[in-house]
Amino acid sequence: MRRFLMFMALLILTLLVGKSASAHSANVWASPVESNFDSFSRLYLPHGLGSFDERPTRHRSTRRSRDFPREVGGEVEFRLRDRDYERVYINGTFTAWDDLEMERKGRVWQIRIPLERGRHRYTFVIETGRETRTRTDPSNPNRTRGPRRRWVSEIRVDRDGDVRTPHDDFDFDLDLVESVLVDFQRVDGFSLGLRSAFQANQEYSPSVKGSLEYGFESERWSGELSLRQPVTAEGDVRVRATVYDKTDFTNQTGVGDWENLISSWIVREDNRDYYQREGISLGVAVDPRRDVSALVEYRVDDYTSLEREVRGGWFGDADQRLNPPVDEGTMRSLVVAGRFGSELRHFAFDFEYSDPSFASSAYDFTVLTAQYRTRFRLGRHQHVDVRLKMGGNLNGTLPVQRQFQVGGLGTVRGYGYQSLLVPADDGSVVAGRGGQRMALANVEYAFGIDDDLQFIVLFDSGTAWQDDDAGMDVSDFESSAGVGVQFGEYDGLRIDFIKAFDGRDILVQARLNRPF
């Protein structure tokens, strides 16, 4: 308890110093963590202190276009001239880089958004029917570097609410306390930490992110430091290097950070299995278009098992699950991953190769996972979501931390966590172990009267096989179906009632994230 109070006092002092140093800036630039086809087990809470702006550079002056953002009735109006676009969206620091759809009025797309005083960065997303692309505001000549090193437009709202071009372009942004990290799970207990970020605004300039947090039950520190160096002017090709020593997990269920924190703390159900991961990675990330991204990366990781340190929670009588051991050792592997399409409609794959003859790795496996996801819109408030996912080990034996887990949230939802596994030919099933192969199908039909309330009919089917030579017999599949209600179109409170086909009791599940 004394360590906790001392850490809290230090955190509050750091936040107060940061707020005092950054009082000149009311806007937060908090870019999302770059997707690296890896799992990060932390909850990011922007603290609202603002960024530390440094050395000024030259200002690009120009005569203001009539479509330049302007103040209208206490809000900022953004405008984009139509070129036969089907849809136009805006995203930026004021939307956490989520897309907001704009409205077409005549030959202009526009939207009004209330903005606080300070600097704001944004881009337009344009759908033409043939492609979806991102562009800066043609009426605003002020550009700077944004998330994933892309060019973004920038404006400044002054104390009177007027919209202006920034009088200074800064060489870099430094957020010493970009966000506060909060987590609770059964191996570290309650953990608290900070994330910092550095981003330069010029072409070919690097960006650096780092995090450090402390688990009060395990008395263990976790840290990570990553560097992104663009090799093209647009930043769509980047060399990336990361070093880390942290509590990590393999996320196969899609359970969100908020969901797992609440579930672990309140009802003693931790939906993740953890291990200590210490190592370094070096690779190249490419995303030439908004809907295309790829990664090639070499990793050297030391894996260590972690013990359960937390038994209880606020409610319930049962102890937290034991944290299963992993296959310990040094893994040297080559990872190739890619995604083609949007978040709701895409094909994605993840390939990893590790072999004793390849840089003296202690593991021998070749694993490939592929996923197809799509959405069929049947009307303004009706759609069908479909996901098909398959994975298998092509050579050797998957270590525990790479084995496939099926059953529970995000997979076949009418069954318990990791409960679906077809045993090997000898009939043996080791508790806490997964399969060498898996197949999964999910279908959901959603309909509602508006975007804030939807009713859902769902169906899941799939399993995992412990024997990598076993055929994928459809008779091995386990299935479940159910109904649910969701408050909000995407992420929001959702309650499902799900029944497994084998006759077991109905399960009631609450979610805060989209299930797949």
Short mmCIF file of C-alpha atoms in Angstrom, two decimals:
data_model
loop_
_atom_site.label_atom_id
_atom_site.label_comp_id
_atom_site.label_asym_id
_atom_site.label_seq_id
_atom_site.Cartn_x
_atom_site.Cartn_y
_atom_site.Cartn_z
CA MET A 1 0.00 0.00 0.00
CA ARG A 2 2.88 2.38 0.80
CA ARG A 3 4.42 1.80 -2.65
CA PHE A 4 1.05 2.52 -4.25
CA LEU A 5 0.62 5.82 -2.39
CA MET A 6 4.17 6.91 -3.21
CA PHE A 7 3.68 6.11 -6.89
CA MET A 8 0.36 7.98 -6.99
CA ALA A 9 1.98 11.03 -5.38
CA LEU A 10 4.78 10.92 -7.96
CA LEU A 11 2.27 10.57 -10.81
CA ILE A 12 0.18 13.53 -9.61
CA LEU A 13 3.31 15.66 -9.27
CA THR A 14 4.38 14.73 -12.81
CA LEU A 15 0.96 15.64 -14.21
CA LEU A 16 0.94 19.00 -12.42
CA VAL A 17 4.41 19.85 -13.73
CA GLY A 18 3.38 18.79 -17.22
CA LYS A 19 0.23 20.90 -17.09
CA SER A 20 2.16 23.95 -15.94
CA ALA A 21 4.78 23.52 -18.67
CA SER A 22 2.18 23.07 -21.41
CA ALA A 23 -0.40 25.65 -20.36
CA HIS A 24 0.05 27.46 -23.69
CA SER A 25 -1.47 24.54 -25.60
CA ALA A 26 -5.06 23.39 -25.09
CA ASN A 27 -5.04 20.68 -27.76
CA VAL A 28 -3.75 17.14 -27.35
CA TRP A 29 -2.04 15.36 -30.17
CA ALA A 30 -2.48 11.73 -29.22
CA SER A 31 -1.90 9.51 -32.21
CA PRO A 32 -3.01 5.91 -31.90
CA VAL A 33 -0.47 3.16 -31.45
CA GLU A 34 0.75 1.98 -34.85
CA SER A 35 -0.67 -1.43 -35.68
CA ASN A 36 2.10 -4.01 -35.65
CA PHE A 37 0.11 -7.27 -35.75
CA ASP A 38 1.19 -7.75 -32.16
CA SER A 39 -0.65 -7.65 -28.84
CA PHE A 40 -0.51 -4.74 -26.42
CA SER A 41 -2.22 -5.36 -23.11
CA ARG A 42 -2.69 -1.85 -21.84
CA LEU A 43 -5.44 0.72 -21.54
CA TYR A 44 -4.58 4.19 -22.87
CA LEU A 45 -6.21 7.17 -21.16
CA PRO A 46 -5.26 10.57 -22.65
CA HIS A 47 -4.71 12.90 -19.73
CA GLY A 48 -5.60 16.15 -21.52
CA LEU A 49 -2.48 18.08 -20.58
CA GLY A 50 -1.47 19.09 -24.08
CA SER A 51 1.80 18.64 -25.95
CA PHE A 52 5.15 20.32 -25.38
CA ASP A 53 5.72 22.51 -28.46
CA GLU A 54 9.30 23.36 -29.29
CA ARG A 55 11.43 25.35 -31.73
CA PRO A 56 9.47 27.41 -34.30
CA THR A 57 10.20 27.17 -38.02
CA ARG A 58 9.07 29.16 -41.01
CA HIS A 59 5.35 29.83 -41.55
CA ARG A 60 3.84 29.21 -44.96
CA SER A 61 1.59 32.17 -45.70
CA THR A 62 -1.09 32.17 -48.34
CA ARG A 63 -4.30 33.93 -49.21
CA ARG A 64 -7.13 32.17 -47.45
CA SER A 65 -9.48 30.09 -49.59
CA ARG A 66 -13.24 30.50 -49.22
CA ASP A 67 -13.35 26.80 -48.23
CA PHE A 68 -10.85 27.30 -45.41
CA PRO A 69 -12.35 26.17 -42.04
CA ARG A 70 -14.29 28.97 -40.38
CA GLU A 71 -16.22 29.67 -37.20
CA VAL A 72 -20.01 29.47 -37.57
CA GLY A 73 -22.27 29.77 -34.54
CA GLY A 74 -19.61 28.68 -32.06
CA GLU A 75 -18.56 25.69 -34.19
CA VAL A 76 -15.92 25.19 -36.86
CA GLU A 77 -17.23 24.46 -40.35
CA PHE A 78 -15.07 22.26 -42.58
CA ARG A 79 -15.71 22.25 -46.35
CA LEU A 80 -14.52 20.16 -49.30
CA ARG A 81 -15.48 20.71 -52.95
CA ASP A 82 -17.30 17.73 -54.48
CA ARG A 83 -15.73 15.79 -57.35
CA ASP A 84 -18.46 13.17 -57.78
CA TYR A 85 -17.57 11.54 -54.47
CA GLU A 86 -19.91 8.94 -52.99
CA ARG A 87 -19.03 9.72 -49.37
CA VAL A 88 -16.64 12.03 -47.55
CA TYR A 89 -15.51 11.74 -43.94
CA ILE A 90 -13.35 13.86 -41.67
CA ASN A 91 -11.11 12.59 -38.91
CA GLY A 92 -8.59 14.25 -36.66
CA THR A 93 -7.31 14.87 -33.17
CA PHE A 94 -10.79 16.07 -32.19
CA THR A 95 -12.33 12.66 -33.15
CA ALA A 96 -9.46 10.49 -31.86
CA TRP A 97 -8.91 9.86 -35.62
CA ASP A 98 -12.28 8.15 -35.99
CA ASP A 99 -14.22 8.99 -39.18
CA LEU A 100 -17.19 11.40 -39.06
CA GLU A 101 -19.38 11.45 -42.18
CA MET A 102 -19.82 14.84 -43.85
CA GLU A 103 -23.00 16.09 -45.53
CA ARG A 104 -23.20 17.08 -49.19
CA LYS A 105 -24.89 20.40 -49.88
CA GLY A 106 -24.86 21.20 -53.56
CA ARG A 107 -21.28 20.88 -54.76
CA VAL A 108 -19.74 21.08 -51.29
CA TRP A 109 -19.30 18.52 -48.53
CA GLN A 110 -19.41 20.13 -45.10
CA ILE A 111 -19.67 19.47 -41.38
CA ARG A 112 -19.70 21.65 -38.26
CA ILE A 113 -17.79 20.52 -35.17
CA PRO A 114 -17.34 22.30 -31.81
CA LEU A 115 -13.59 22.69 -31.15
CA GLU A 116 -11.70 23.82 -28.10
CA ARG A 117 -9.02 26.50 -28.18
CA GLY A 118 -5.67 25.23 -29.46
CA ARG A 119 -4.20 23.34 -32.38
CA HIS A 120 -6.17 20.70 -34.27
CA ARG A 121 -5.04 18.28 -36.97
CA TYR A 122 -7.30 16.56 -39.49
CA THR A 123 -7.68 14.84 -42.86
CA PHE A 124 -10.50 14.02 -45.27
CA VAL A 125 -11.39 10.44 -46.26
CA ILE A 126 -12.94 10.17 -49.73
CA GLU A 127 -14.94 7.25 -51.17
CA THR A 128 -15.29 7.31 -54.95
CA GLY A 129 -16.87 3.90 -55.58
CA ARG A 130 -13.62 2.53 -56.95
CA GLU A 131 -11.34 3.35 -54.04
CA THR A 132 -11.07 4.98 -50.64
CA ARG A 133 -8.28 7.47 -50.10
CA THR A 134 -7.12 10.01 -47.54
CA ARG A 135 -6.10 13.56 -48.37
CA THR A 136 -5.28 16.82 -46.68
CA ASP A 137 -7.48 19.91 -46.93
CA PRO A 138 -6.79 21.62 -50.31
CA SER A 139 -7.97 24.94 -48.86
CA ASN A 140 -5.44 24.80 -46.01
CA PRO A 141 -1.74 25.03 -46.95
CA ASN A 142 -0.58 24.22 -43.42
CA ARG A 143 0.50 20.60 -43.19
CA THR A 144 2.39 18.60 -40.60
CA ARG A 145 3.05 15.00 -39.69
CA GLY A 146 0.25 13.02 -38.07
CA PRO A 147 -0.45 9.39 -37.09
CA ARG A 148 1.62 6.79 -38.91
CA ARG A 149 3.73 9.61 -40.39
CA ARG A 150 1.08 10.75 -42.88
CA TRP A 151 0.65 14.38 -43.84
CA VAL A 152 -2.30 16.05 -42.10
CA SER A 153 -3.78 19.55 -42.19
CA GLU A 154 -3.54 21.81 -39.14
CA ILE A 155 -5.53 24.79 -37.85
CA ARG A 156 -5.50 26.86 -34.68
CA VAL A 157 -8.56 28.05 -32.78
CA ASP A 158 -7.83 31.20 -30.78
CA ARG A 159 -9.36 32.33 -27.49
CA ASP A 160 -12.18 34.13 -29.36
CA GLY A 161 -13.11 30.96 -31.26
CA ASP A 162 -11.75 32.23 -34.59
CA VAL A 163 -9.99 29.76 -36.89
CA ARG A 164 -6.50 30.71 -37.98
CA THR A 165 -3.48 29.21 -39.71
CA PRO A 166 -0.76 28.44 -37.16
CA HIS A 167 1.70 31.33 -36.98
CA ASP A 168 4.49 28.89 -36.27
CA ASP A 169 5.28 25.41 -37.50
CA PHE A 170 7.21 23.46 -34.91
CA ASP A 171 10.07 21.10 -35.65
CA PHE A 172 8.76 18.44 -33.32
CA ASP A 173 6.18 17.55 -30.72
CA LEU A 174 7.19 16.07 -27.38
CA ASP A 175 4.60 14.57 -25.05
CA LEU A 176 6.39 13.54 -21.87
CA VAL A 177 3.06 12.33 -20.49
CA GLU A 178 1.09 11.46 -23.61
CA SER A 179 -1.19 9.08 -21.72
CA VAL A 180 -1.67 7.29 -18.43
CA LEU A 181 -1.63 3.48 -18.52
CA VAL A 182 -4.04 1.62 -16.25
CA ASP A 183 -4.58 -2.13 -16.03
CA PHE A 184 -5.69 -4.91 -13.72
CA GLN A 185 -5.09 -8.61 -14.30
CA ARG A 186 -4.20 -11.70 -12.33
CA VAL A 187 -0.39 -11.76 -12.76
CA ASP A 188 0.49 -8.11 -12.04
CA GLY A 189 -2.60 -7.01 -10.13
CA PHE A 190 -3.25 -3.30 -10.44
CA SER A 191 -0.65 -1.57 -12.63
CA LEU A 192 -0.07 2.07 -13.38
CA GLY A 193 2.28 3.75 -15.81
CA LEU A 194 2.99 6.47 -18.34
CA ARG A 195 3.44 6.64 -22.10
CA SER A 196 5.64 9.27 -23.75
CA ALA A 197 5.97 10.20 -27.43
CA PHE A 198 8.27 12.25 -29.67
CA GLN A 199 7.36 13.09 -33.27
CA ALA A 200 9.19 15.38 -35.67
CA ASN A 201 7.20 17.17 -38.36
CA GLN A 202 9.65 17.19 -41.27
CA GLU A 203 10.01 14.68 -44.06
CA TYR A 204 12.09 11.60 -43.19
CA SER A 205 12.04 12.55 -39.50
CA PRO A 206 11.75 9.75 -36.91
CA SER A 207 9.21 9.20 -34.18
CA VAL A 208 9.81 7.58 -30.81
CA LYS A 209 7.33 6.13 -28.32
CA GLY A 210 8.03 4.69 -24.90
CA SER A 211 6.07 3.30 -21.98
CA LEU A 212 6.85 2.32 -18.40
CA GLU A 213 4.50 0.87 -15.82
CA TYR A 214 4.60 -0.94 -12.49
CA GLY A 215 2.55 -3.92 -11.25
CA PHE A 216 1.85 -3.58 -7.55
CA GLU A 217 1.14 -7.25 -6.82
CA SER A 218 3.97 -8.71 -8.89
CA GLU A 219 6.32 -5.85 -7.95
CA ARG A 220 7.50 -5.95 -11.54
CA TRP A 221 8.20 -3.19 -14.07
CA SER A 222 7.19 -3.41 -17.73
CA GLY A 223 8.70 -1.15 -20.37
CA GLU A 224 8.86 -0.66 -24.12
CA LEU A 225 10.69 1.73 -26.45
CA SER A 226 10.02 1.92 -30.21
CA LEU A 227 11.54 3.90 -33.08
CA ARG A 228 9.89 4.55 -36.46
CA GLN A 229 12.13 5.92 -39.22
CA PRO A 230 10.43 6.80 -42.56
CA VAL A 231 12.38 5.95 -45.70
CA THR A 232 10.00 7.80 -48.04
CA ALA A 233 8.88 11.42 -47.97
CA GLU A 234 5.23 10.45 -47.43
CA GLY A 235 6.12 8.10 -44.59
CA ASP A 236 4.33 5.11 -46.13
CA VAL A 237 7.47 2.96 -45.79
CA ARG A 238 9.08 2.86 -42.34
CA VAL A 239 11.89 1.00 -40.65
CA ARG A 240 10.82 0.13 -37.12
CA ALA A 241 12.81 -1.09 -34.15
CA THR A 242 11.42 -1.98 -30.72
CA VAL A 243 12.95 -3.15 -27.46
CA TYR A 244 10.78 -4.38 -24.60
CA ASP A 245 10.67 -6.22 -21.31
CA LYS A 246 7.03 -6.58 -20.32
CA THR A 247 4.08 -8.68 -19.29
CA ASP A 248 2.46 -9.70 -22.57
CA PHE A 249 -0.22 -12.00 -23.97
CA THR A 250 -1.39 -13.43 -27.29
CA ASN A 251 -4.77 -11.91 -28.10
CA GLN A 252 -6.85 -14.41 -30.08
CA THR A 253 -10.26 -13.41 -28.73
CA GLY A 254 -10.37 -9.66 -29.45
CA VAL A 255 -11.32 -8.88 -25.84
CA GLY A 256 -10.68 -5.17 -25.32
CA ASP A 257 -8.56 -3.61 -22.58
CA TRP A 258 -11.53 -1.98 -20.86
CA GLU A 259 -13.49 -5.21 -21.03
CA ASN A 260 -10.74 -7.33 -19.53
CA LEU A 261 -9.93 -4.80 -16.81
CA ILE A 262 -13.56 -4.65 -15.68
CA SER A 263 -14.05 -8.41 -16.00
CA SER A 264 -10.90 -9.20 -14.00
CA TRP A 265 -11.51 -6.62 -11.31
CA ILE A 266 -15.25 -6.99 -10.82
CA VAL A 267 -16.18 -10.61 -11.56
CA ARG A 268 -12.77 -12.36 -11.41
CA GLU A 269 -12.77 -13.51 -15.03
CA ASP A 270 -9.49 -12.74 -16.78
CA ASN A 271 -9.84 -13.58 -20.49
CA ARG A 272 -6.11 -13.57 -21.22
CA ASP A 273 -3.08 -15.75 -20.46
CA TYR A 274 0.18 -13.96 -19.74
CA TYR A 275 3.93 -14.44 -20.00
CA GLN A 276 7.06 -12.35 -19.60
CA ARG A 277 8.44 -11.28 -22.97
CA GLU A 278 11.86 -9.66 -23.25
CA GLY A 279 13.48 -8.94 -26.57
CA ILE A 280 13.96 -6.81 -29.64
CA SER A 281 12.33 -6.58 -33.07
CA LEU A 282 13.47 -4.98 -36.31
CA GLY A 283 11.35 -4.69 -39.43
CA VAL A 284 9.79 -2.71 -42.25
CA ALA A 285 6.16 -1.54 -42.30
CA VAL A 286 4.49 -0.49 -45.57
CA ASP A 287 1.07 1.11 -46.08
CA PRO A 288 0.97 2.75 -49.54
CA ARG A 289 -2.81 3.17 -49.31
CA ARG A 290 -5.37 3.52 -46.56
CA ASP A 291 -6.66 0.00 -47.22
CA VAL A 292 -3.31 -1.78 -47.70
CA SER A 293 -0.71 -2.46 -45.01
CA ALA A 294 2.11 -4.98 -44.65
CA LEU A 295 4.88 -5.85 -42.22
CA VAL A 296 8.11 -7.85 -42.41
CA GLU A 297 9.87 -8.20 -39.07
CA TYR A 298 12.62 -10.18 -37.35
CA ARG A 299 12.12 -10.85 -33.63
CA VAL A 300 14.29 -12.17 -30.82
CA ASP A 301 12.18 -12.92 -27.74
CA ASP A 302 12.90 -14.57 -24.40
CA TYR A 303 9.73 -16.13 -22.93
CA THR A 304 9.23 -16.78 -19.21
CA SER A 305 6.18 -18.16 -17.42
CA LEU A 306 4.38 -15.98 -14.89
CA GLU A 307 2.53 -17.05 -11.75
CA ARG A 308 -0.92 -15.90 -10.71
CA GLU A 309 -0.49 -13.16 -8.09
CA VAL A 310 -4.15 -12.13 -7.68
CA ARG A 311 -6.88 -14.49 -6.54
CA GLY A 312 -9.84 -12.24 -5.83
CA GLY A 313 -11.89 -9.35 -7.12
CA TRP A 314 -14.81 -7.25 -5.96
CA PHE A 315 -17.52 -9.89 -6.41
CA GLY A 316 -17.76 -13.65 -6.75
CA ASP A 317 -16.40 -16.49 -4.62
CA ALA A 318 -14.18 -18.35 -7.08
CA ASP A 319 -10.47 -17.60 -7.37
CA GLN A 320 -8.99 -16.15 -10.53
CA ARG A 321 -7.82 -18.85 -12.95
CA LEU A 322 -4.26 -20.07 -12.64
CA ASN A 323 -2.03 -18.55 -15.31
CA PRO A 324 -0.79 -21.49 -17.44
CA PRO A 325 2.96 -21.90 -18.03
CA VAL A 326 4.47 -21.34 -21.46
CA ASP A 327 7.29 -23.08 -23.28
CA GLU A 328 10.25 -21.06 -22.04
CA GLY A 329 13.27 -20.23 -24.16
CA THR A 330 14.65 -17.83 -26.77
CA MET A 331 12.55 -17.54 -29.92
CA ARG A 332 14.06 -16.11 -33.06
CA SER A 333 11.42 -15.76 -35.74
CA LEU A 334 10.55 -14.06 -38.99
CA VAL A 335 7.08 -12.49 -39.22
CA VAL A 336 5.27 -11.50 -42.43
CA ALA A 337 1.80 -10.00 -42.06
CA GLY A 338 -0.62 -7.98 -44.15
CA ARG A 339 -4.12 -6.61 -44.42
CA PHE A 340 -6.00 -5.65 -47.58
CA GLY A 341 -9.20 -3.70 -47.05
CA SER A 342 -10.89 -1.68 -44.34
CA GLU A 343 -11.52 -2.61 -40.73
CA LEU A 344 -14.97 -4.01 -41.57
CA ARG A 345 -14.14 -5.53 -44.98
CA HIS A 346 -10.73 -7.11 -45.37
CA PHE A 347 -8.52 -10.09 -45.92
CA ALA A 348 -5.63 -10.41 -43.44
CA PHE A 349 -2.88 -12.94 -42.89
CA ASP A 350 -0.11 -13.52 -40.36
CA PHE A 351 2.86 -15.83 -41.06
CA GLU A 352 5.62 -16.68 -38.57
CA TYR A 353 8.64 -18.94 -39.09
CA SER A 354 11.01 -20.22 -36.40
CA ASP A 355 13.56 -23.01 -36.75
CA PRO A 356 16.68 -24.15 -34.83
CA SER A 357 18.66 -23.74 -38.05
CA PHE A 358 17.35 -20.16 -38.34
CA ALA A 359 19.54 -18.04 -36.04
CA SER A 360 19.64 -20.81 -33.39
CA SER A 361 16.03 -20.53 -32.25
CA ALA A 362 14.87 -22.82 -29.45
CA TYR A 363 11.54 -23.36 -31.25
CA ASP A 364 10.59 -25.18 -34.43
CA PHE A 365 7.31 -24.16 -36.09
CA THR A 366 5.80 -22.47 -39.13
CA VAL A 367 2.35 -21.03 -38.51
CA LEU A 368 -0.06 -19.32 -40.87
CA THR A 369 -3.32 -17.59 -39.92
CA ALA A 370 -5.76 -16.06 -42.41
CA GLN A 371 -8.98 -14.12 -41.86
CA TYR A 372 -11.69 -12.86 -44.19
CA ARG A 373 -14.22 -10.36 -42.86
CA THR A 374 -16.99 -8.50 -44.66
CA ARG A 375 -20.15 -6.53 -44.06
CA PHE A 376 -23.24 -6.62 -46.26
CA ARG A 377 -25.44 -3.56 -45.86
CA LEU A 378 -29.12 -4.37 -46.30
CA GLY A 379 -30.40 -0.92 -45.43
CA ARG A 380 -29.57 2.18 -43.48
CA HIS A 381 -29.86 0.37 -40.14
CA GLN A 382 -29.43 -3.23 -41.26
CA HIS A 383 -26.32 -5.22 -42.03
CA VAL A 384 -24.82 -8.71 -41.92
CA ASP A 385 -21.27 -9.26 -40.63
CA VAL A 386 -19.35 -12.39 -41.60
CA ARG A 387 -15.94 -13.60 -40.46
CA LEU A 388 -14.10 -16.74 -41.59
CA LYS A 389 -10.81 -17.52 -39.86
CA MET A 390 -8.41 -20.45 -40.22
CA GLY A 391 -4.98 -21.18 -38.85
CA GLY A 392 -2.54 -24.03 -38.78
CA ASN A 393 0.97 -25.14 -38.01
CA LEU A 394 2.75 -26.14 -41.22
CA ASN A 395 5.89 -27.60 -39.66
CA GLY A 396 7.19 -28.62 -36.24
CA THR A 397 5.18 -28.01 -33.07
CA LEU A 398 3.61 -24.80 -31.86
CA PRO A 399 4.75 -23.66 -28.41
CA VAL A 400 2.02 -22.98 -25.87
CA GLN A 401 2.17 -19.22 -26.44
CA ARG A 402 1.42 -19.70 -30.15
CA GLN A 403 -1.24 -22.41 -29.94
CA PHE A 404 -4.79 -21.70 -31.11
CA GLN A 405 -7.51 -21.09 -28.51
CA VAL A 406 -11.20 -21.48 -29.38
CA GLY A 407 -14.18 -21.07 -27.06
CA GLY A 408 -15.59 -18.08 -25.21
CA LEU A 409 -15.65 -14.36 -26.04
CA GLY A 410 -14.70 -13.46 -29.59
CA THR A 411 -14.79 -17.07 -30.85
CA VAL A 412 -17.63 -19.59 -30.26
CA ARG A 413 -19.44 -17.56 -27.64
CA GLY A 414 -21.80 -20.20 -26.24
CA TYR A 415 -18.88 -22.11 -24.67
CA GLY A 416 -16.34 -21.46 -21.95
CA TYR A 417 -12.95 -19.84 -22.38
CA GLN A 418 -10.58 -22.07 -24.42
CA SER A 419 -12.92 -25.04 -23.93
CA LEU A 420 -13.12 -26.30 -27.53
CA LEU A 421 -10.31 -28.67 -28.47
CA VAL A 422 -10.36 -31.94 -30.42
CA PRO A 423 -7.78 -34.22 -28.72
CA ALA A 424 -4.95 -35.96 -30.50
CA ASP A 425 -5.27 -39.58 -31.63
CA ASP A 426 -4.25 -40.87 -28.22
CA GLY A 427 -7.17 -38.94 -26.66
CA SER A 428 -5.00 -36.81 -24.39
CA VAL A 429 -5.84 -33.18 -23.73
CA VAL A 430 -3.52 -31.12 -21.54
CA ALA A 431 -5.29 -28.48 -19.45
CA GLY A 432 -4.47 -24.94 -20.43
CA ARG A 433 -3.14 -26.01 -23.81
CA GLY A 434 -4.49 -25.12 -27.22
CA GLY A 435 -4.47 -26.62 -30.69
CA GLN A 436 -2.12 -26.85 -33.64
CA ARG A 437 -4.95 -25.99 -36.06
CA MET A 438 -8.22 -24.07 -35.87
CA ALA A 439 -11.25 -23.01 -37.90
CA LEU A 440 -13.88 -20.45 -36.97
CA ALA A 441 -16.97 -18.89 -38.55
CA ASN A 442 -19.08 -16.03 -37.16
CA VAL A 443 -22.24 -14.50 -38.64
CA GLU A 444 -24.30 -11.63 -37.21
CA TYR A 445 -27.45 -9.94 -38.48
CA ALA A 446 -28.06 -6.51 -36.94
CA PHE A 447 -31.11 -4.28 -37.35
CA GLY A 448 -32.40 -1.24 -35.50
CA ILE A 449 -34.49 1.89 -35.61
CA ASP A 450 -31.41 4.14 -35.49
CA ASP A 451 -27.65 4.00 -34.94
CA ASP A 452 -28.00 4.12 -31.14
CA LEU A 453 -30.06 0.95 -30.68
CA GLN A 454 -29.62 -2.29 -32.57
CA PHE A 455 -30.91 -5.83 -32.17
CA ILE A 456 -28.66 -8.72 -33.13
CA VAL A 457 -29.05 -12.36 -34.15
CA LEU A 458 -25.76 -14.28 -34.04
CA PHE A 459 -24.29 -17.66 -34.96
CA ASP A 460 -20.82 -19.08 -34.23
CA SER A 461 -19.15 -22.36 -35.19
CA GLY A 462 -15.61 -23.66 -34.88
CA THR A 463 -13.03 -25.63 -32.94
CA ALA A 464 -9.30 -26.29 -32.52
CA TRP A 465 -7.41 -29.52 -33.18
CA GLN A 466 -4.54 -30.67 -30.99
CA ASP A 467 -3.16 -32.91 -33.77
CA ASP A 468 -1.75 -30.87 -36.67
CA ASP A 469 -2.24 -33.88 -38.99
CA ALA A 470 -5.96 -34.17 -38.21
CA GLY A 471 -8.39 -33.42 -41.00
CA MET A 472 -10.77 -30.51 -40.48
CA ASP A 473 -13.89 -32.62 -40.12
CA VAL A 474 -17.06 -30.51 -39.98
CA SER A 475 -18.50 -32.95 -37.45
CA ASP A 476 -15.85 -31.74 -34.98
CA PHE A 477 -17.28 -28.20 -35.03
CA GLU A 478 -19.21 -26.91 -32.05
CA SER A 479 -21.85 -24.22 -32.62
CA SER A 480 -23.90 -21.69 -30.70
CA ALA A 481 -26.53 -19.07 -31.52
CA GLY A 482 -28.17 -16.22 -29.72
CA VAL A 483 -29.69 -12.78 -29.69
CA GLY A 484 -28.47 -9.48 -28.32
CA VAL A 485 -29.01 -5.75 -28.04
CA GLN A 486 -26.37 -3.10 -28.64
CA PHE A 487 -26.43 0.56 -27.64
CA GLY A 488 -24.42 2.33 -30.33
CA GLU A 489 -23.52 1.29 -33.88
CA TYR A 490 -19.93 0.20 -33.26
CA ASP A 491 -18.40 0.26 -29.79
CA GLY A 492 -20.87 0.53 -26.94
CA LEU A 493 -22.59 -1.55 -24.32
CA ARG A 494 -23.85 -4.80 -25.76
CA ILE A 495 -25.69 -7.67 -24.02
CA ASP A 496 -25.98 -11.11 -25.64
CA PHE A 497 -27.96 -14.21 -24.69
CA ILE A 498 -26.25 -17.25 -26.23
CA LYS A 499 -27.17 -20.93 -26.30
CA ALA A 500 -24.77 -23.72 -27.25
CA PHE A 501 -26.13 -26.44 -29.52
CA ASP A 502 -25.06 -29.21 -27.13
CA GLY A 503 -27.79 -28.28 -24.64
CA ARG A 504 -25.79 -26.47 -21.96
CA ASP A 505 -27.23 -23.46 -20.13
CA ILE A 506 -27.78 -20.07 -21.76
CA LEU A 507 -24.85 -17.69 -21.28
CA VAL A 508 -25.32 -13.95 -20.74
CA GLN A 509 -22.40 -11.85 -21.97
CA ALA A 510 -21.79 -8.11 -21.78
CA ARG A 511 -19.37 -6.48 -24.22
CA LEU A 512 -17.92 -3.02 -24.76
CA ASN A 513 -16.15 -3.80 -28.03
CA ARG A 514 -17.26 -5.18 -31.37
CA PRO A 515 -17.04 -9.00 -31.01
CA PHE A 516 -15.08 -9.54 -34.25
#
